XYZ file of C-alpha atoms in Angstrom:
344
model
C 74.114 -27.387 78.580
C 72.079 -29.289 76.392
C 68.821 -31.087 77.671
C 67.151 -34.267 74.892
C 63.842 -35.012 75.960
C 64.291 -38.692 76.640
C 62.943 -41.345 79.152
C 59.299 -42.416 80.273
C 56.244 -40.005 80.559
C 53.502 -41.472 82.564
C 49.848 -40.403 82.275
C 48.029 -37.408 83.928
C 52.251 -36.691 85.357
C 54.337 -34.334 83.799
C 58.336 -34.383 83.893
C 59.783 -30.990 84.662
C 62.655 -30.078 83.262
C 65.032 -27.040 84.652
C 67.513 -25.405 82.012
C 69.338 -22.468 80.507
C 68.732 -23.446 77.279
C 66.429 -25.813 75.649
C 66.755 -28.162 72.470
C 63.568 -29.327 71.366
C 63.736 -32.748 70.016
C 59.837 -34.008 69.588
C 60.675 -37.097 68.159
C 62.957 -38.301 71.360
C 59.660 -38.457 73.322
C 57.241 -40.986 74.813
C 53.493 -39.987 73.956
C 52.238 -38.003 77.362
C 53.076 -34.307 78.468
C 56.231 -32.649 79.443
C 57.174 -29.252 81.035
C 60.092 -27.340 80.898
C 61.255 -24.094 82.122
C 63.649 -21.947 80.365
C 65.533 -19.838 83.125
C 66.422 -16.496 82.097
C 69.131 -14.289 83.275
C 70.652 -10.414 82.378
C 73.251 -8.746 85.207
C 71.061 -9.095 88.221
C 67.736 -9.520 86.447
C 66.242 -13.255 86.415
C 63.001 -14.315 84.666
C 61.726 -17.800 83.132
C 59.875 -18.960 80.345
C 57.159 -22.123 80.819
C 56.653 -24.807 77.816
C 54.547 -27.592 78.298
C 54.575 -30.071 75.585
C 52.147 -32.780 74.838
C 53.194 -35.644 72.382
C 50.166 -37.841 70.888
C 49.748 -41.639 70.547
C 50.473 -41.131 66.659
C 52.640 -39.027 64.504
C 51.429 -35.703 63.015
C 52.473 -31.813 62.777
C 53.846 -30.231 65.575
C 51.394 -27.050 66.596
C 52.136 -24.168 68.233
C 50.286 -22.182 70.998
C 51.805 -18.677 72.502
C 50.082 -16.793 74.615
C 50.843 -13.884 76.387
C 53.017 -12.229 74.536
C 51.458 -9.227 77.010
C 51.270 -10.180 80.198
C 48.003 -8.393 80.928
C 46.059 -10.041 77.655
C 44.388 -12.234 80.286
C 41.878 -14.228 78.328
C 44.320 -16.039 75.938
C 46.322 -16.952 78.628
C 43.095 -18.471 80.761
C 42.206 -19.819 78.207
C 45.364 -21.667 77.070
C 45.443 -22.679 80.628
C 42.706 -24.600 80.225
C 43.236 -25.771 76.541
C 46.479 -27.656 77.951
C 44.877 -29.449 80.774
C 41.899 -30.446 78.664
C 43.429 -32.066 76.259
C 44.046 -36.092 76.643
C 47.327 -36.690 74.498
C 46.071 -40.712 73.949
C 43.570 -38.981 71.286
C 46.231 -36.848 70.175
C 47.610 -36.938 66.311
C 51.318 -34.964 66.965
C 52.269 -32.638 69.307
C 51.043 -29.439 70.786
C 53.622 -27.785 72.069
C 52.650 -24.493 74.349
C 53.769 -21.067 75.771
C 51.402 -20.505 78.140
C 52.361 -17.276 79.375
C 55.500 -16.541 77.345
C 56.138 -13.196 79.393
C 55.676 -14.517 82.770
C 57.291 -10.947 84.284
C 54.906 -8.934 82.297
C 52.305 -11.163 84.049
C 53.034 -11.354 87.295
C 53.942 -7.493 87.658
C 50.519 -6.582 85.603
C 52.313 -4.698 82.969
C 51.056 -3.424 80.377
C 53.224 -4.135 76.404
C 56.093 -3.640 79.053
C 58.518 -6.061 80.597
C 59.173 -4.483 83.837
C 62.450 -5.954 84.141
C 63.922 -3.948 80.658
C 61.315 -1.916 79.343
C 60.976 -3.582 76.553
C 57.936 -4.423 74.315
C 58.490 -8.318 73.613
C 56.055 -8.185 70.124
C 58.663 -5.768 68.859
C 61.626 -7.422 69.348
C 62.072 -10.050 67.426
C 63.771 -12.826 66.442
C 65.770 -11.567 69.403
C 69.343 -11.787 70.955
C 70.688 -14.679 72.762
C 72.864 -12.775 75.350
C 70.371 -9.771 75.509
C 67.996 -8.281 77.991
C 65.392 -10.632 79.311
C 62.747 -9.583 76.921
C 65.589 -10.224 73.596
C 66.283 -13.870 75.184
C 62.777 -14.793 75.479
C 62.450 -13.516 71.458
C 65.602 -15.019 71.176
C 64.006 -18.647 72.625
C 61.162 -18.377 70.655
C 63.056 -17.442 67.237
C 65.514 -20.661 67.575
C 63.750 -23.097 69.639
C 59.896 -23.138 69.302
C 59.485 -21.764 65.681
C 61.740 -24.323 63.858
C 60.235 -27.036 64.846
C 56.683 -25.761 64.652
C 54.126 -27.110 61.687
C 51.819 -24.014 62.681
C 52.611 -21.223 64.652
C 49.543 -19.488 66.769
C 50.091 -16.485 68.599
C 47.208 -15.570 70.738
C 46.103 -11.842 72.044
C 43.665 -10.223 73.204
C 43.230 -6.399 73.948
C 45.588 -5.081 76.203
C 44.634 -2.836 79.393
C 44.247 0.374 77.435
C 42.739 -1.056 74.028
C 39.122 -2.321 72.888
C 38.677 -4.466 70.124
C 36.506 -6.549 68.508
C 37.469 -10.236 67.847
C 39.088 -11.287 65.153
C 41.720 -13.781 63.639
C 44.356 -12.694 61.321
C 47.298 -13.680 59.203
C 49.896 -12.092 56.834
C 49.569 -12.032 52.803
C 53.140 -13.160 51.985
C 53.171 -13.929 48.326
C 56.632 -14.818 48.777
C 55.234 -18.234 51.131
C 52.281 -18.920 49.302
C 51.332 -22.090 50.278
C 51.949 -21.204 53.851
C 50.241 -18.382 53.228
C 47.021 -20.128 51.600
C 47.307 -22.170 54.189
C 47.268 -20.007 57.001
C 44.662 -18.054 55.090
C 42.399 -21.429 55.387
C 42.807 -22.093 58.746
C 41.518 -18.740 59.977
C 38.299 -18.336 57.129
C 38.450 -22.017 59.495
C 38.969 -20.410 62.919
C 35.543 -19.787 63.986
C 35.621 -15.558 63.711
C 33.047 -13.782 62.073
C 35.796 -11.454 61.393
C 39.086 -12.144 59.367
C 41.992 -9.753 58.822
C 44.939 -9.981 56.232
C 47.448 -7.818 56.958
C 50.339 -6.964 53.891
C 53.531 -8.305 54.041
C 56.193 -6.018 52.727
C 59.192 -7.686 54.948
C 61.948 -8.364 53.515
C 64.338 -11.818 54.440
C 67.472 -9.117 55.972
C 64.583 -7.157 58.162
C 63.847 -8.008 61.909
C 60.167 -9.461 61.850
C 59.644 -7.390 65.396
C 56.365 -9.439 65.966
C 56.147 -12.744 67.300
C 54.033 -14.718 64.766
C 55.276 -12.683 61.496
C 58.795 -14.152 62.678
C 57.444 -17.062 62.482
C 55.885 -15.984 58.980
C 59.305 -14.709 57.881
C 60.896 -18.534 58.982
C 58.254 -20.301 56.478
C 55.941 -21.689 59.002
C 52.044 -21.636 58.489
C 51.746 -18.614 60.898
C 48.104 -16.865 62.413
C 46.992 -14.566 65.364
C 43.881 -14.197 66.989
C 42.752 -11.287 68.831
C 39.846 -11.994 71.531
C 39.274 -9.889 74.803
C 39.609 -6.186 75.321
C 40.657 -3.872 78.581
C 42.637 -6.136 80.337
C 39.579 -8.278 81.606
C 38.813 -11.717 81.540
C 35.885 -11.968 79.556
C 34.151 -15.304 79.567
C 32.811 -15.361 75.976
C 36.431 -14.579 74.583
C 38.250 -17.603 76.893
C 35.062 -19.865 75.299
C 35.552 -18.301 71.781
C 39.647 -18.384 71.807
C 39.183 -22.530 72.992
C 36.758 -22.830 70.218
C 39.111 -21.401 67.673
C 41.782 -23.570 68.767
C 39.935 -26.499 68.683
C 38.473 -25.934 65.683
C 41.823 -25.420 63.587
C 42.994 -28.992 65.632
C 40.040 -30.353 63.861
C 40.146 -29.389 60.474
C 43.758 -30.668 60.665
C 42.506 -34.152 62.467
C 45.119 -33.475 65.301
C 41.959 -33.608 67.601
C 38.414 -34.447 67.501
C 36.522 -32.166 69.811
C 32.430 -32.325 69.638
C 30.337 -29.395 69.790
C 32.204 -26.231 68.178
C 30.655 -23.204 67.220
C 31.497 -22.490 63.171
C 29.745 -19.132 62.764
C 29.817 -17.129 59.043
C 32.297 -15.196 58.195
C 31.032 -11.796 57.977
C 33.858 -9.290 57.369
C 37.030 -10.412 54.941
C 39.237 -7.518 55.731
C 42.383 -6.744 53.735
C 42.702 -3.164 54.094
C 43.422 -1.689 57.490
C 44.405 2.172 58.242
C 45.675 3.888 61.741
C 45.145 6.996 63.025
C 47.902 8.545 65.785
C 47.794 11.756 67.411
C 50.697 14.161 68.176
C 49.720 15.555 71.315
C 49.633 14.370 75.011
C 46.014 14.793 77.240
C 42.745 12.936 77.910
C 41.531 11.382 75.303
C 37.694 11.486 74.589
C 35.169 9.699 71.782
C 31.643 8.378 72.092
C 32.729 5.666 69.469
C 33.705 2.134 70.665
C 35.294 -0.843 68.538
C 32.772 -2.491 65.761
C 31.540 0.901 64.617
C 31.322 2.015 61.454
C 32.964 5.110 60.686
C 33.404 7.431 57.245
C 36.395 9.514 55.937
C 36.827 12.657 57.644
C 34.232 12.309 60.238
C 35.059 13.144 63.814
C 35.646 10.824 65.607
C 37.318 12.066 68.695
C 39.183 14.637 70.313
C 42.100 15.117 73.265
C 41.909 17.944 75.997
C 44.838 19.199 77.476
C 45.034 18.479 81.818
C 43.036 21.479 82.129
C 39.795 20.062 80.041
C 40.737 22.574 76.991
C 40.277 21.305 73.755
C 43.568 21.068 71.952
C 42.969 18.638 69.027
C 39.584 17.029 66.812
C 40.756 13.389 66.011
C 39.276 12.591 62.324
C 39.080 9.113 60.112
C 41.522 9.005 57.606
C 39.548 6.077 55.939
C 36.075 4.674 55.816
C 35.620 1.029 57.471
C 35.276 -0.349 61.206
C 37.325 0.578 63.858
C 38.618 -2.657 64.169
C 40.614 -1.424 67.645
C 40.817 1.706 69.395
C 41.985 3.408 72.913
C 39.540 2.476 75.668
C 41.151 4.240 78.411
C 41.510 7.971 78.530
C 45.314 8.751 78.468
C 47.077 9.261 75.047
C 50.397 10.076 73.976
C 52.224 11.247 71.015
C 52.695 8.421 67.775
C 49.865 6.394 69.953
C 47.770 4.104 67.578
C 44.667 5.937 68.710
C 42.534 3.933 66.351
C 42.851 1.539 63.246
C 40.339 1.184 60.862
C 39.467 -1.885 59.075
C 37.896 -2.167 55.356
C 37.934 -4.664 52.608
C 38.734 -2.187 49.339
């Protein structure tokens, strides 16, 4: 079944749409703000994915918002809650069109990476399967329906219950998209982070992408991240410094004036970043937290077996900042126990 967005949208109401699948036709619509549920379905399994999009009073580019792509990354998704209901589409250039929680069974069963309904990590499973598990439709969704039609693509996360982090925004070198890539390079030196990570891009065009905005980045879309929050808490300062961010970028594209932003200096340009797993399963210990400098070879950790017994000294592999680490202490073999972050 095929659903056009067509017919009148009246101010401060939204029109809620039901459907199995969902085409995506922004220029079909009346200015004002729309949401739509994609119902999902596998065997016995059911799940649904929310979009709410708002259409401006004039034309511009269409831009993207995801969050939680984790369903226990709580301060993007507060804070996209409240992004969506702040904004007033009449001063609106284009359309934002938003994912507010965009693994709603991940969220409501507080699961951490994991769908609880198939097990399945949704950031690695991209661009998805149409007739697949719940997790490869909601890829799947994504893949065909929001990224094709998107000008800019953000993906917003945040630490995960097990992971601290310091904030940071983030976007992939693809020489092979370069003015996407300069562009998407501008927007986060734009993006209101004091730090800003470029990650390589080695993918080729017949490889699955795996993570939700470097599909996007793979499709030719002007694609970022940012990363604000840590443990699996709602921290205040992250929901204020994710809206910021957004707002920001909606500014510097004149989508949407917003007074009063916070534009601090950029002070780390990372390009290099290195990670550090362990082979062994225990309790992992180390007096280090994320924002700390570290140098090659220096301990920086160790795991204990369940009896308290040493069984492993966990060393750098680089110099840098440990730009994320474990914050909780169980680890398990081919973990990312830490990943280091330089600029050389």
């Amino acid at each position: 079944m095929r659903f056009f967005f067509t017919g009148l949208i009246m101010l401060f109401a939204s029109q809620v749409m039901i459907a199995q699948n969902l085409d995506l036709s922004i220029d079909q619509l009346n200015p004002g703000i729309s949401d739509y549920t994609i119902q999902l379905s596998d065997k016995n399994e059911k799940s649904t994915l929310p979009i709410r999009v708002i259409k401006g009073q004039n034309k511009g580019p269409v831009f993207t918002i995801v969050a939680g792509v984790h369903g226990y990354e709580y301060p993007p998704i507060i804070a996209v809650q409240q992004l969506m209901n702040e904004i007033d589409y009449k001063k609106l250039r284009g359309t934002l069109v938003i994912l507010p929680i965009a693994n709603t069974a991940a969220f409501s069963g507080r699961s951490v990476f994991y769908n609880p309904i198939d097990g399945k990590n949704l950031n690695t499973t991209f661009p998805g399967k149409q007739n697949g598990t719940i997790t490869e439709q909601i890829a799947y969704q994504i893949t065909n329906k929001i990224i094709p039609i998107s000008d800019v693509f953000l993906d917003i996360h945040a630490g995960d219950a097990n992971e601290d982090l310091i904030s940071f925004i983030c976007f992939y070198n693809a020489e092979n998209f370069p003015k996407q890539t300069a562009e998407a390079k501008r927007l986060s030196e734009l993006g209101g982070f004091e730090n800003v990570v470029s990650y390589p891009y080695t993918l080729k065009q017949s490889e699955p992408a795996l993570y939700a905005f470097k599909q996007a980045v793979q499709d030719g879309k002007v694609a970022l991240s940012i990363e604000s929050g840590k443990l699996g808490k709602v921290q205040d300062e992250a929901v204020k410094e994710i809206k910021n961010s957004v707002y920001l970028m909606l500014n510097n594209l004149t989508i949407y004036k917003k007074e009063k932003l916070v534009q601090p200096s950029i002070i780390n340009n990372f390009t290099k970043q290195s990670y550090i797993k362990t082979d062994v399963k225990g309790f992992f210990y180390s007096d280090l937290k994320a924002g700390d400098k570290v140098i090659e070879g220096q301990t920086i950790g160790y795991v204990t077996d369940f009896f308290g017994n040493k069984i492993r000294d966990i060393k750098s592999n680089s110099s840098g900042i440990i730009l994320y680490k474990i914050g909780t202490p169980p680890v398990n073999p081919n973990e990312t126990i830490f990943c280091i972050a330089s600029n050389n």
